[in-house]
Amino acid sequence: DVKVTQSSRYLVKRTGEKVFLECVQDMDHENMFWYRQDPGLGLRLIYFSYDVKMKEKGDIPEGYSVSREKKERFSLILESASTNQTSMYLCANAGGQNYGYTFGSGTRLTVV
Amino acid sequence: GQSLEQPSEVTAVEGAIVQINCTYQTSGFYGLSWYQQHDGGAPTFLSYNGLDGLEETGRFSSFLSRSDSYGYLLLQELQMKDSASYFCAVYMDSNYQLIWGAGTKLIIKP
């Protein structure tokens, strides 16, 4: 089974800090995604990537950037953290025949 | 615009059967999938329907009617551990990008 690992389960950062959220997959899947999930707002796509060094904006890319230097790693960067970026961040990948996404366990980020 | 509609909450009794409906209006359609998410956890993939009809996986089944832009998830022999949120999601094309519904919270009573 594909495993997607997010580096931190919980993070607390200060306003204005640069924050890196790391996501690593252990299979050779091209497609990787970053979402944030907030109560009542469901899953919202921030960025996605179909290949190394390739990135596409999702629905809410403002305040975020991403990096995909290697196929297995897709990083989300908060350039200058703000309190409205307090959220659950979920990384996922896809590439199997059943079209299913495999999600990491999530990072609950609190910006104070 | 793109939209998926599913009930916000459904209540059922342990041991019973429950159906969670999903209707969609999207500019493209490649397939419909379902995910389960327990409180505090990440979504997990349940099923995918690319063609009309019923797909069965143990106690869970998923149905798709492309002509009606409609699908449902059927959960049988409900167990307390099935208490979770269930999301339908539409693939617009073969590139794996999903449009998500807002989720249905399933509450199971003993």
mmCIF file of C-alpha atoms in Angstrom:
data_model
loop_
_atom_site.group_PDB
_atom_site.id
_atom_site.type_symbol
_atom_site.label_atom_id
_atom_site.label_comp_id
_atom_site.label_asym_id
_atom_site.label_seq_id
_atom_site.Cartn_x
_atom_site.Cartn_y
_atom_site.Cartn_z
ATOM 1 C CA ASP A 1 0.000 0.000 0.000
ATOM 2 C CA VAL A 2 1.044 3.552 -0.698
ATOM 3 C CA LYS A 3 2.110 5.399 2.381
ATOM 4 C CA VAL A 4 2.058 9.174 2.665
ATOM 5 C CA THR A 5 3.939 10.636 5.602
ATOM 6 C CA GLN A 6 3.587 14.163 6.921
ATOM 7 C CA SER A 7 6.476 15.295 9.052
ATOM 8 C CA SER A 8 4.523 16.788 11.946
ATOM 9 C CA ARG A 9 1.190 15.948 13.532
ATOM 10 C CA TYR A 10 0.915 19.206 15.477
ATOM 11 C CA LEU A 11 2.715 22.518 14.978
ATOM 12 C CA VAL A 12 2.512 25.858 16.736
ATOM 13 C CA LYS A 13 4.106 28.827 14.962
ATOM 14 C CA ARG A 14 4.200 32.558 15.481
ATOM 15 C CA THR A 15 2.698 35.134 13.143
ATOM 16 C CA GLY A 16 5.184 36.121 10.464
ATOM 17 C CA GLU A 17 7.247 32.937 10.650
ATOM 18 C CA LYS A 18 8.089 30.951 7.518
ATOM 19 C CA VAL A 19 6.605 27.493 7.897
ATOM 20 C CA PHE A 20 7.523 24.317 6.031
ATOM 21 C CA LEU A 21 5.172 21.349 5.919
ATOM 22 C CA GLU A 22 6.761 18.245 4.497
ATOM 23 C CA CYS A 23 5.063 15.343 2.759
ATOM 24 C CA VAL A 24 6.781 12.189 1.557
ATOM 25 C CA GLN A 25 5.340 9.236 -0.360
ATOM 26 C CA ASP A 26 6.938 5.822 -0.616
ATOM 27 C CA MET A 27 5.580 4.903 -4.058
ATOM 28 C CA ASP A 28 6.379 6.189 -7.524
ATOM 29 C CA HIS A 29 3.197 8.242 -7.981
ATOM 30 C CA GLU A 30 3.305 11.446 -9.943
ATOM 31 C CA ASN A 31 0.278 13.203 -8.507
ATOM 32 C CA MET A 32 0.473 14.971 -5.166
ATOM 33 C CA PHE A 33 -1.876 17.454 -3.512
ATOM 34 C CA TRP A 34 -2.035 19.831 -0.568
ATOM 35 C CA TYR A 35 -5.384 20.606 1.055
ATOM 36 C CA ARG A 36 -6.514 22.494 4.075
ATOM 37 C CA GLN A 37 -9.603 21.497 6.008
ATOM 38 C CA ASP A 38 -11.606 23.803 8.239
ATOM 39 C CA PRO A 39 -14.905 23.102 10.040
ATOM 40 C CA GLY A 40 -17.836 23.845 7.766
ATOM 41 C CA LEU A 41 -15.612 24.545 4.744
ATOM 42 C CA GLY A 42 -14.672 21.025 3.757
ATOM 43 C CA LEU A 43 -11.505 20.209 1.833
ATOM 44 C CA ARG A 44 -9.971 23.068 -0.141
ATOM 45 C CA LEU A 45 -7.170 22.524 -2.632
ATOM 46 C CA ILE A 46 -4.118 24.741 -2.140
ATOM 47 C CA TYR A 47 -1.620 23.413 -4.696
ATOM 48 C CA PHE A 48 -1.002 20.256 -6.647
ATOM 49 C CA SER A 49 1.759 18.727 -8.704
ATOM 50 C CA TYR A 50 1.749 16.176 -11.511
ATOM 51 C CA ASP A 51 5.519 15.753 -11.745
ATOM 52 C CA VAL A 52 8.888 16.850 -10.417
ATOM 53 C CA LYS A 53 9.379 20.621 -10.542
ATOM 54 C CA MET A 54 5.831 21.028 -11.746
ATOM 55 C CA LYS A 55 3.188 22.840 -9.675
ATOM 56 C CA GLU A 56 -0.288 24.158 -10.247
ATOM 57 C CA LYS A 57 -2.388 26.498 -8.141
ATOM 58 C CA GLY A 58 -5.507 25.127 -6.582
ATOM 59 C CA ASP A 59 -8.487 27.063 -5.279
ATOM 60 C CA ILE A 60 -6.777 28.941 -2.430
ATOM 61 C CA PRO A 61 -3.055 29.401 -3.203
ATOM 62 C CA GLU A 62 -2.691 32.884 -1.701
ATOM 63 C CA GLY A 63 -0.121 32.979 1.076
ATOM 64 C CA TYR A 64 1.313 29.579 0.138
ATOM 65 C CA SER A 65 3.953 28.160 -2.159
ATOM 66 C CA VAL A 66 5.161 24.620 -2.854
ATOM 67 C CA SER A 67 8.282 22.766 -3.828
ATOM 68 C CA ARG A 68 8.647 19.450 -5.667
ATOM 69 C CA GLU A 69 12.362 18.837 -6.177
ATOM 70 C CA LYS A 70 12.043 15.058 -5.971
ATOM 71 C CA LYS A 71 9.185 12.825 -6.995
ATOM 72 C CA GLU A 72 8.620 11.485 -3.503
ATOM 73 C CA ARG A 73 8.573 14.828 -1.674
ATOM 74 C CA PHE A 74 6.044 17.657 -1.928
ATOM 75 C CA SER A 75 6.506 20.551 0.469
ATOM 76 C CA LEU A 76 4.046 23.280 1.385
ATOM 77 C CA ILE A 77 5.482 26.621 2.455
ATOM 78 C CA LEU A 78 3.723 29.378 4.330
ATOM 79 C CA GLU A 79 5.821 32.404 3.435
ATOM 80 C CA SER A 80 4.690 34.502 6.396
ATOM 81 C CA ALA A 81 2.284 32.674 8.661
ATOM 82 C CA SER A 82 -0.900 34.437 9.687
ATOM 83 C CA THR A 83 -3.581 33.482 12.196
ATOM 84 C CA ASN A 84 -6.083 32.777 9.402
ATOM 85 C CA GLN A 85 -3.796 29.959 8.273
ATOM 86 C CA THR A 86 -4.531 28.046 11.441
ATOM 87 C CA SER A 87 -5.987 24.829 10.054
ATOM 88 C CA MET A 88 -5.596 21.107 9.414
ATOM 89 C CA TYR A 89 -3.288 20.552 6.430
ATOM 90 C CA LEU A 90 -3.586 17.328 4.482
ATOM 91 C CA CYS A 91 -1.229 15.961 1.877
ATOM 92 C CA ALA A 92 -2.411 13.298 -0.571
ATOM 93 C CA ASN A 93 -1.194 11.413 -3.575
ATOM 94 C CA ALA A 94 -2.878 9.441 -6.322
ATOM 95 C CA GLY A 95 -1.806 7.215 -9.139
ATOM 96 C CA GLY A 96 -3.428 3.837 -8.820
ATOM 97 C CA GLN A 97 -5.935 2.280 -11.168
ATOM 98 C CA ASN A 98 -8.796 2.830 -8.735
ATOM 99 C CA TYR A 99 -8.162 6.593 -8.751
ATOM 100 C CA GLY A 100 -8.135 6.639 -4.966
ATOM 101 C CA TYR A 101 -6.253 9.266 -3.014
ATOM 102 C CA THR A 102 -4.018 8.243 -0.146
ATOM 103 C CA PHE A 103 -3.826 10.922 2.522
ATOM 104 C CA GLY A 104 -1.177 11.566 5.118
ATOM 105 C CA SER A 105 -2.283 11.739 8.749
ATOM 106 C CA GLY A 106 -2.461 15.540 8.592
ATOM 107 C CA THR A 107 -0.720 18.431 10.315
ATOM 108 C CA ARG A 108 -2.749 20.564 12.669
ATOM 109 C CA LEU A 109 -1.112 23.975 12.474
ATOM 110 C CA THR A 110 -1.835 26.711 14.966
ATOM 111 C CA VAL A 111 -0.526 30.213 14.261
ATOM 112 C CA VAL A 112 -0.416 32.460 17.302
ATOM 113 C CA GLY B 1 -19.550 26.524 -11.511
ATOM 114 C CA GLN B 2 -19.026 23.106 -10.058
ATOM 115 C CA SER B 3 -21.171 21.780 -7.234
ATOM 116 C CA LEU B 4 -21.786 18.582 -5.336
ATOM 117 C CA GLU B 5 -24.698 18.251 -2.958
ATOM 118 C CA GLN B 6 -24.938 15.763 -0.133
ATOM 119 C CA PRO B 7 -26.901 15.895 3.133
ATOM 120 C CA SER B 8 -25.050 17.537 5.985
ATOM 121 C CA GLU B 9 -26.101 14.937 8.530
ATOM 122 C CA VAL B 10 -27.742 11.511 8.599
ATOM 123 C CA THR B 11 -28.773 9.536 11.675
ATOM 124 C CA ALA B 12 -29.248 5.760 11.744
ATOM 125 C CA VAL B 13 -29.467 2.889 14.178
ATOM 126 C CA GLU B 14 -26.796 0.274 14.741
ATOM 127 C CA GLY B 15 -27.415 -2.780 12.560
ATOM 128 C CA ALA B 16 -29.550 -0.865 10.068
ATOM 129 C CA ILE B 17 -28.888 0.223 6.476
ATOM 130 C CA VAL B 18 -28.248 3.826 5.462
ATOM 131 C CA GLN B 19 -27.902 5.535 2.095
ATOM 132 C CA ILE B 20 -25.987 8.774 1.577
ATOM 133 C CA ASN B 21 -26.876 10.551 -1.650
ATOM 134 C CA CYS B 22 -24.722 12.784 -3.800
ATOM 135 C CA THR B 23 -25.864 14.851 -6.767
ATOM 136 C CA TYR B 24 -23.392 16.758 -8.883
ATOM 137 C CA GLN B 25 -23.302 19.551 -11.426
ATOM 138 C CA THR B 26 -19.901 19.746 -13.057
ATOM 139 C CA SER B 27 -18.626 20.824 -16.452
ATOM 140 C CA GLY B 28 -16.869 17.495 -16.878
ATOM 141 C CA PHE B 29 -17.220 14.048 -15.379
ATOM 142 C CA TYR B 30 -14.850 11.124 -15.290
ATOM 143 C CA GLY B 31 -15.901 9.282 -12.142
ATOM 144 C CA LEU B 32 -17.287 9.494 -8.607
ATOM 145 C CA SER B 33 -15.474 8.447 -5.457
ATOM 146 C CA TRP B 34 -16.302 8.216 -1.773
ATOM 147 C CA TYR B 35 -14.154 8.829 1.290
ATOM 148 C CA GLN B 36 -14.615 8.234 5.003
ATOM 149 C CA GLN B 37 -13.168 10.504 7.659
ATOM 150 C CA HIS B 38 -13.300 9.922 11.395
ATOM 151 C CA ASP B 39 -13.063 12.907 13.727
ATOM 152 C CA GLY B 40 -9.452 14.025 13.996
ATOM 153 C CA GLY B 41 -8.320 11.673 11.246
ATOM 154 C CA ALA B 42 -7.537 11.903 7.569
ATOM 155 C CA PRO B 43 -9.926 10.862 4.785
ATOM 156 C CA THR B 44 -9.620 7.281 3.603
ATOM 157 C CA PHE B 45 -10.643 6.073 0.171
ATOM 158 C CA LEU B 46 -13.744 3.846 0.058
ATOM 159 C CA SER B 47 -14.805 3.396 -3.556
ATOM 160 C CA TYR B 48 -14.700 4.617 -7.136
ATOM 161 C CA ASN B 49 -17.408 4.437 -9.815
ATOM 162 C CA GLY B 50 -16.398 5.193 -13.370
ATOM 163 C CA LEU B 51 -19.354 3.491 -14.986
ATOM 164 C CA ASP B 52 -23.048 3.304 -14.162
ATOM 165 C CA GLY B 53 -24.088 0.674 -11.684
ATOM 166 C CA LEU B 54 -23.298 -0.740 -8.299
ATOM 167 C CA GLU B 55 -19.856 -1.473 -6.863
ATOM 168 C CA GLU B 56 -19.780 -3.612 -3.727
ATOM 169 C CA THR B 57 -16.995 -3.848 -1.176
ATOM 170 C CA GLY B 58 -18.029 -5.798 1.889
ATOM 171 C CA ARG B 59 -20.669 -3.895 3.863
ATOM 172 C CA PHE B 60 -20.264 -0.811 1.659
ATOM 173 C CA SER B 61 -21.664 -0.325 -1.837
ATOM 174 C CA SER B 62 -21.552 2.662 -4.149
ATOM 175 C CA PHE B 63 -23.853 3.434 -7.033
ATOM 176 C CA LEU B 64 -23.601 5.786 -9.986
ATOM 177 C CA SER B 65 -26.098 7.017 -12.570
ATOM 178 C CA ARG B 66 -24.347 9.308 -15.031
ATOM 179 C CA SER B 67 -27.579 10.219 -16.809
ATOM 180 C CA ASP B 68 -29.047 11.486 -13.507
ATOM 181 C CA SER B 69 -25.780 13.032 -12.263
ATOM 182 C CA TYR B 70 -26.362 11.087 -9.089
ATOM 183 C CA GLY B 71 -24.651 8.583 -6.885
ATOM 184 C CA TYR B 72 -25.010 7.103 -3.441
ATOM 185 C CA LEU B 73 -23.071 5.249 -0.797
ATOM 186 C CA LEU B 74 -24.908 2.398 0.905
ATOM 187 C CA LEU B 75 -23.733 1.155 4.276
ATOM 188 C CA GLN B 76 -25.212 -2.100 5.570
ATOM 189 C CA GLU B 77 -25.168 -3.715 9.017
ATOM 190 C CA LEU B 78 -24.128 -0.434 10.557
ATOM 191 C CA GLN B 79 -21.589 -0.562 13.347
ATOM 192 C CA MET B 80 -20.718 2.163 15.835
ATOM 193 C CA LYS B 81 -17.286 2.471 14.195
ATOM 194 C CA ASP B 82 -19.021 3.652 10.999
ATOM 195 C CA SER B 83 -19.789 6.951 12.747
ATOM 196 C CA ALA B 84 -17.797 9.368 10.628
ATOM 197 C CA SER B 85 -18.088 11.961 7.881
ATOM 198 C CA TYR B 86 -18.499 10.710 4.325
ATOM 199 C CA PHE B 87 -17.444 12.745 1.315
ATOM 200 C CA CYS B 88 -18.364 12.273 -2.308
ATOM 201 C CA ALA B 89 -15.915 13.625 -4.855
ATOM 202 C CA VAL B 90 -16.024 13.939 -8.646
ATOM 203 C CA TYR B 91 -13.114 13.474 -11.029
ATOM 204 C CA MET B 92 -13.454 16.030 -13.796
ATOM 205 C CA ASP B 93 -10.974 14.235 -16.070
ATOM 206 C CA SER B 94 -8.289 11.560 -15.926
ATOM 207 C CA ASN B 95 -5.791 13.845 -14.163
ATOM 208 C CA TYR B 96 -6.855 12.815 -10.648
ATOM 209 C CA GLN B 97 -8.016 16.284 -9.630
ATOM 210 C CA LEU B 98 -11.157 16.101 -7.485
ATOM 211 C CA ILE B 99 -14.141 18.343 -6.774
ATOM 212 C CA TRP B 100 -15.302 17.589 -3.222
ATOM 213 C CA GLY B 101 -18.703 17.602 -1.589
ATOM 214 C CA ALA B 102 -19.060 19.242 1.816
ATOM 215 C CA GLY B 103 -19.430 15.913 3.595
ATOM 216 C CA THR B 104 -22.193 14.040 5.414
ATOM 217 C CA LYS B 105 -21.854 13.407 9.119
ATOM 218 C CA LEU B 106 -23.237 9.958 9.899
ATOM 219 C CA ILE B 107 -24.471 9.541 13.460
ATOM 220 C CA ILE B 108 -25.182 6.005 14.616
ATOM 221 C CA LYS B 109 -27.314 5.344 17.659
ATOM 222 C CA PRO B 110 -27.306 2.098 19.632
#
